[in-house]
Short mmCIF file of C-alpha atoms in Angstrom, two decimals:
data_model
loop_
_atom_site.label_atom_id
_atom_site.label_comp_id
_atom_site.label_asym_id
_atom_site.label_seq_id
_atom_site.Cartn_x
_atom_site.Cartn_y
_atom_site.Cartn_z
CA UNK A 1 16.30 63.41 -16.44
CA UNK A 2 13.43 62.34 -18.89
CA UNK A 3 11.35 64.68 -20.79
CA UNK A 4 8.66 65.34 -23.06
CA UNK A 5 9.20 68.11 -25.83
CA UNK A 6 6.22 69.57 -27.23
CA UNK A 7 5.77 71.61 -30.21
CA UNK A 8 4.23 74.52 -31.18
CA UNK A 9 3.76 76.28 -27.68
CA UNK A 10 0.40 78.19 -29.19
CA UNK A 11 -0.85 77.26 -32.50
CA UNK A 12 -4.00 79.81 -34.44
CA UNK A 13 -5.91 77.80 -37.36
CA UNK A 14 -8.97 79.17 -39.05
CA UNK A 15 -12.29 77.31 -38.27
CA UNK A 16 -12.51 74.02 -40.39
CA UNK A 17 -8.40 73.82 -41.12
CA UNK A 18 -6.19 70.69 -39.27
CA UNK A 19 -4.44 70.94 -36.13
CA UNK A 20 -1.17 69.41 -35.85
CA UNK A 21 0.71 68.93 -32.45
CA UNK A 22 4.17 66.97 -31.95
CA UNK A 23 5.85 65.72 -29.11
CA UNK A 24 9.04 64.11 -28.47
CA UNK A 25 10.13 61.95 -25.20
CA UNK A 26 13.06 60.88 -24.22
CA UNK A 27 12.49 57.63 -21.81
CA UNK A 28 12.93 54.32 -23.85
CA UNK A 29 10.47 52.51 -21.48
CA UNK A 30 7.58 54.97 -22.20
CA UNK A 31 4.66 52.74 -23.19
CA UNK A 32 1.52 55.16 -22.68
CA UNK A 33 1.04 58.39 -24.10
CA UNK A 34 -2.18 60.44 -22.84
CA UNK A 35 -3.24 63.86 -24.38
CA UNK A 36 -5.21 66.39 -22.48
CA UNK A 37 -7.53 68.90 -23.18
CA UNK A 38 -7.17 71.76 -20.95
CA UNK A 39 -9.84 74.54 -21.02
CA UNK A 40 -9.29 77.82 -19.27
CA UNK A 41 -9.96 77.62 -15.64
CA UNK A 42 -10.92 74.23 -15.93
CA UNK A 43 -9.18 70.81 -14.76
CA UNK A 44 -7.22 68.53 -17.40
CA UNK A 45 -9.60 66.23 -19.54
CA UNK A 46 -7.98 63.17 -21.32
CA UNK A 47 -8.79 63.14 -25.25
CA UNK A 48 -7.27 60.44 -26.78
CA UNK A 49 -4.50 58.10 -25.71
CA UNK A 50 -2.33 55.23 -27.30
CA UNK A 51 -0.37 52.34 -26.13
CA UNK A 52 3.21 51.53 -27.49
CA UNK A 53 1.83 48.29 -29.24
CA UNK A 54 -0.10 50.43 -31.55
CA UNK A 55 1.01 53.01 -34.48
CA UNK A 56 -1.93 55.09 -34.93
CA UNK A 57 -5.65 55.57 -32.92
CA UNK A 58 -8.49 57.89 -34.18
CA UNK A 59 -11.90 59.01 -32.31
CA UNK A 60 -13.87 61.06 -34.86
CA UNK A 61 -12.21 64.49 -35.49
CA UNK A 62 -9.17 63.40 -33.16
CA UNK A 63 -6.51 60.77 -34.21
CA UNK A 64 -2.72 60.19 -32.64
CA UNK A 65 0.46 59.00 -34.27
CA UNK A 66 3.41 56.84 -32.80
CA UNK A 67 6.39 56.18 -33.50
CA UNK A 68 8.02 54.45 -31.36
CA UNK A 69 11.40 54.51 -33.34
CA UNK A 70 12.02 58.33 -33.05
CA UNK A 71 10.39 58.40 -29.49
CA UNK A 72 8.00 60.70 -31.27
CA UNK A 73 4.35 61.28 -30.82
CA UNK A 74 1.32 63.59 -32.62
CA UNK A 75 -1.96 64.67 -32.23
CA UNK A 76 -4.10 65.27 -35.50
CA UNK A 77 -7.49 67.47 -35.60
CA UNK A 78 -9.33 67.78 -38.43
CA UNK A 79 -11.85 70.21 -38.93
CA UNK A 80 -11.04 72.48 -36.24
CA UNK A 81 -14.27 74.24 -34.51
CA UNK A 82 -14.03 76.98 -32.00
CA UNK A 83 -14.61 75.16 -28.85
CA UNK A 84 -11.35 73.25 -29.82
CA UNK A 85 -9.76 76.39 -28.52
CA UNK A 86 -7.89 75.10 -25.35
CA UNK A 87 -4.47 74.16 -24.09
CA UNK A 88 -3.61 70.69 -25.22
CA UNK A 89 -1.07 68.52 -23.07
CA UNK A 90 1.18 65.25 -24.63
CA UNK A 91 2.28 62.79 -21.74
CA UNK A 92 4.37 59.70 -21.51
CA UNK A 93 4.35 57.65 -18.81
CA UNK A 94 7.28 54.80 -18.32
CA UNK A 95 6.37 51.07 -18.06
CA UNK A 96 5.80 49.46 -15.10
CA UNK A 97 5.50 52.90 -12.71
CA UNK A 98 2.72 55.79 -12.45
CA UNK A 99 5.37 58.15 -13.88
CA UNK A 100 4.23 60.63 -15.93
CA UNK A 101 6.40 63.40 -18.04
CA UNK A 102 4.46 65.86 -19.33
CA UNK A 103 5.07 68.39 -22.14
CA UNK A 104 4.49 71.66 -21.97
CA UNK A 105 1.43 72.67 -23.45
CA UNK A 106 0.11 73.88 -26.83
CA UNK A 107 -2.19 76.70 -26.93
CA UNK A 108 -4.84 76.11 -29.30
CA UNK A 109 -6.81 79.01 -31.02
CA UNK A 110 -9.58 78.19 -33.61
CA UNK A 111 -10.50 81.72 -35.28
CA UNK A 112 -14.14 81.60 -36.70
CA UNK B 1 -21.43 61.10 -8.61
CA UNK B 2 -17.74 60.10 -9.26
CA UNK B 3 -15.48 62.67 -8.71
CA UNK B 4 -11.62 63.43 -7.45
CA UNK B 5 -12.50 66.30 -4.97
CA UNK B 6 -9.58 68.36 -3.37
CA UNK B 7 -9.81 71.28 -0.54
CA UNK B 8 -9.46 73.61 -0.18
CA UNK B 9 -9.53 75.42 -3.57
CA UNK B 10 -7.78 78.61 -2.61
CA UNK B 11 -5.25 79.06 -0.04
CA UNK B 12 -2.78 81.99 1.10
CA UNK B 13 -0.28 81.29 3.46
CA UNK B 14 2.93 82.81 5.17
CA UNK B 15 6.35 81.22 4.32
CA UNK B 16 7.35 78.06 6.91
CA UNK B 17 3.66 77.54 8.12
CA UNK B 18 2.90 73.59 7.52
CA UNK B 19 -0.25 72.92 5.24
CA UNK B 20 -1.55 70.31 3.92
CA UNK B 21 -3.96 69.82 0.60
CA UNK B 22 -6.21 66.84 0.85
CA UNK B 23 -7.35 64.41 -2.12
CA UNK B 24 -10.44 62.22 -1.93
CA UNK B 25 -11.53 60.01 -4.47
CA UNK B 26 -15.04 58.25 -4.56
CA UNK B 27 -14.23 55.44 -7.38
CA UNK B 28 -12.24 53.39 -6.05
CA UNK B 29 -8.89 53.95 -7.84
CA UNK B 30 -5.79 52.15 -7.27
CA UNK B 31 -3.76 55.04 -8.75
CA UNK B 32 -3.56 58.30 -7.26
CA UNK B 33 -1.24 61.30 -8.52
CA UNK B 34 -0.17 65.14 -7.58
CA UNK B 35 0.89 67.65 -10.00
CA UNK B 36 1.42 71.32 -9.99
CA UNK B 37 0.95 73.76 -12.94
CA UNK B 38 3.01 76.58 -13.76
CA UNK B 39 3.07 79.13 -16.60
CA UNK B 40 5.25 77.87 -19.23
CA UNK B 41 6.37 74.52 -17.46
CA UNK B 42 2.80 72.64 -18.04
CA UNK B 43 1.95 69.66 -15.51
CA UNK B 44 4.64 68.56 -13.74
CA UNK B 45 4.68 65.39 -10.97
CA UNK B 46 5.11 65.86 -7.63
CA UNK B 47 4.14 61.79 -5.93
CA UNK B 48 2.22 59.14 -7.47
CA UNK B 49 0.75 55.99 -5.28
CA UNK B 50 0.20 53.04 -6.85
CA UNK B 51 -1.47 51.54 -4.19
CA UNK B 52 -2.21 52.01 -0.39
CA UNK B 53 1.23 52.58 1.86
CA UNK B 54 2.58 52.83 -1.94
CA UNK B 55 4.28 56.39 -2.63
CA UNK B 56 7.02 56.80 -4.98
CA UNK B 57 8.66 60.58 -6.32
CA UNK B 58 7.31 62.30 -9.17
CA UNK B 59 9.61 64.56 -10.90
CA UNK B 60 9.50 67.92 -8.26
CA UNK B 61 9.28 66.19 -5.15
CA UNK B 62 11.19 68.34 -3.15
CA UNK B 63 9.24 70.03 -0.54
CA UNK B 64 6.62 67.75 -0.24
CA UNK B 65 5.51 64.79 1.23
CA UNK B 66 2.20 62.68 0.68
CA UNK B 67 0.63 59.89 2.48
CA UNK B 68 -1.69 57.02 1.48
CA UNK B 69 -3.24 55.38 4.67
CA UNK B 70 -6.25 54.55 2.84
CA UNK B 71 -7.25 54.10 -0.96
CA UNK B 72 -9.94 57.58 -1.40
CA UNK B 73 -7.46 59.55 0.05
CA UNK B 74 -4.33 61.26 -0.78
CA UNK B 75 -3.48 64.25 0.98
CA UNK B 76 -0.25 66.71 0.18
CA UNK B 77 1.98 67.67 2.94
CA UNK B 78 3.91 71.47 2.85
CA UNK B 79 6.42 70.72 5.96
CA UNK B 80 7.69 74.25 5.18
CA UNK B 81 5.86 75.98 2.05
CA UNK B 82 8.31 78.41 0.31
CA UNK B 83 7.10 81.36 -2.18
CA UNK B 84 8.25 79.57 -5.07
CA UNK B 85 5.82 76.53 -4.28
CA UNK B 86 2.97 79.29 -5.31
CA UNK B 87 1.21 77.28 -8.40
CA UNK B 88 -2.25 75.62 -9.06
CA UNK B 89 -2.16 71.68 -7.77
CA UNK B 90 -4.14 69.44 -9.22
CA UNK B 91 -4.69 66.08 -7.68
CA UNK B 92 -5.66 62.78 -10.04
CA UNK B 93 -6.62 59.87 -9.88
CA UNK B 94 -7.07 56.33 -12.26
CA UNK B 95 -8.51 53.01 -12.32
CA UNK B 96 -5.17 51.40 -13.74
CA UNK B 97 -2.12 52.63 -14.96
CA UNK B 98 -2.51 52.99 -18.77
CA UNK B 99 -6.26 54.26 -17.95
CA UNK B 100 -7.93 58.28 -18.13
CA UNK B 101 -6.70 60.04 -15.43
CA UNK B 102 -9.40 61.67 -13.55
CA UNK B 103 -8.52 65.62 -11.91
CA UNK B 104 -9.91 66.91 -9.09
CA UNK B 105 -10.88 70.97 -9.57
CA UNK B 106 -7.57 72.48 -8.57
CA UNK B 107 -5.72 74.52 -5.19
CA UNK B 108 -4.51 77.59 -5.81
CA UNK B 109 -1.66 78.06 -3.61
CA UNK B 110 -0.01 81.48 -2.93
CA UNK B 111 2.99 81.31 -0.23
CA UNK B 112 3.96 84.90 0.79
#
């Protein structure tokens, strides 16, 4: 079946360093890719998302990659603060349904 | 206040006794969605709806069944729950497809 790969599963960076966070999918037809900000105990939040028509989106701190050729997908944070700290979620969802893949998580811990 | 709003938020139940989780959404989205979260595994898709009387598998639909007789609500069906259907279940919920996904607060199932 399809599937999202997501890389690291927990990632540490010192207060003020970058973030990286890399996910791979599988499904050809995947035209949406959503990431999620998951704090502990809380519900899902979406961050940042990009459409297959587009190579690269940024909002402030946050910014995503795609490239659509390797089926590959990253999110970029720059100058990491503590409340970063979270589990962060890649998605893809395939064109013309409301089916989403998503990876498995990447656990996020800014040390101050 | 707009807001995905699931109930109950904690339930413990005995293997083979039907429950069901409801979903009610006050913004009038098209798109509704069930997932369930498990250590290690991430967010996984049970059934999506794309529109009222429109249900369609996620990617662990076995077990389950969902109904969508009207467009808030979008309730989760355990014919039979089985202990390894314990997880947290988050409901969600979007104005259009390639839009944020809104999540209710989470169930917390346990089947013993």
């Amino acid at each position: 079946g399809e599937n999202v790969e997501q890389h690291p599963s927990t990632l540490s960076v010192q207060e003020g360093d970058s973030a990286v966070i890399k996910c791979t999918y599988s499904d050809s037809a995947s035209n949406y890719f959503p990431w999620y900000k998951q704090e502990l105990g809380k519900r899902p939040q979406l961050i940042i998302d990009i459409r297959s028509n587009v190579g690269e989106k940024k909002d402030q701190r946050i910014a995503v990659t795609l490239n659509k050729t390797a089926k590959h997908f990253s999110l970029h944070i720059t100058e990491t603060q503590p409340e970063d700290s979270a589990v962060y979620f890649c998605a893809a969802r395939s064109s013309g349904t409301y089916k989403y893949i998503f990876g498995t998580g990447t656990r996020l811990k800014v040390l101050a | 206040e707009a807001q995905v709003t699931q109930n109950p938020r904690y339930l413990i139940t005995v293997t083979g006794k039907k429950l069901t989780v409801t979903c009610s959404q006050n913004m009038n989205h098209e798109y509704m969605s069930w997932y369930r979260q498990d250590p290690g595994l991430g967010l996984r898709q049970i059934y999506y709806s794309m529109n009222v009387e429109v249900t369609d598998k996620g990617d662990v639909p076995e077990g389950y069944k969902v109904s969508r007789k009207e467009k808030r609500n979008f309730p989760l069906i355990l014919e039979s729950p089985s202990p390894n259907q314990t997880s947290l279940y988050f409901c969600a919920s979007s104005m259009g497809m390639d839009n944020e996904a809104f999540f209710g607060q989470g169930t917390r199932l346990t089947v013993v």
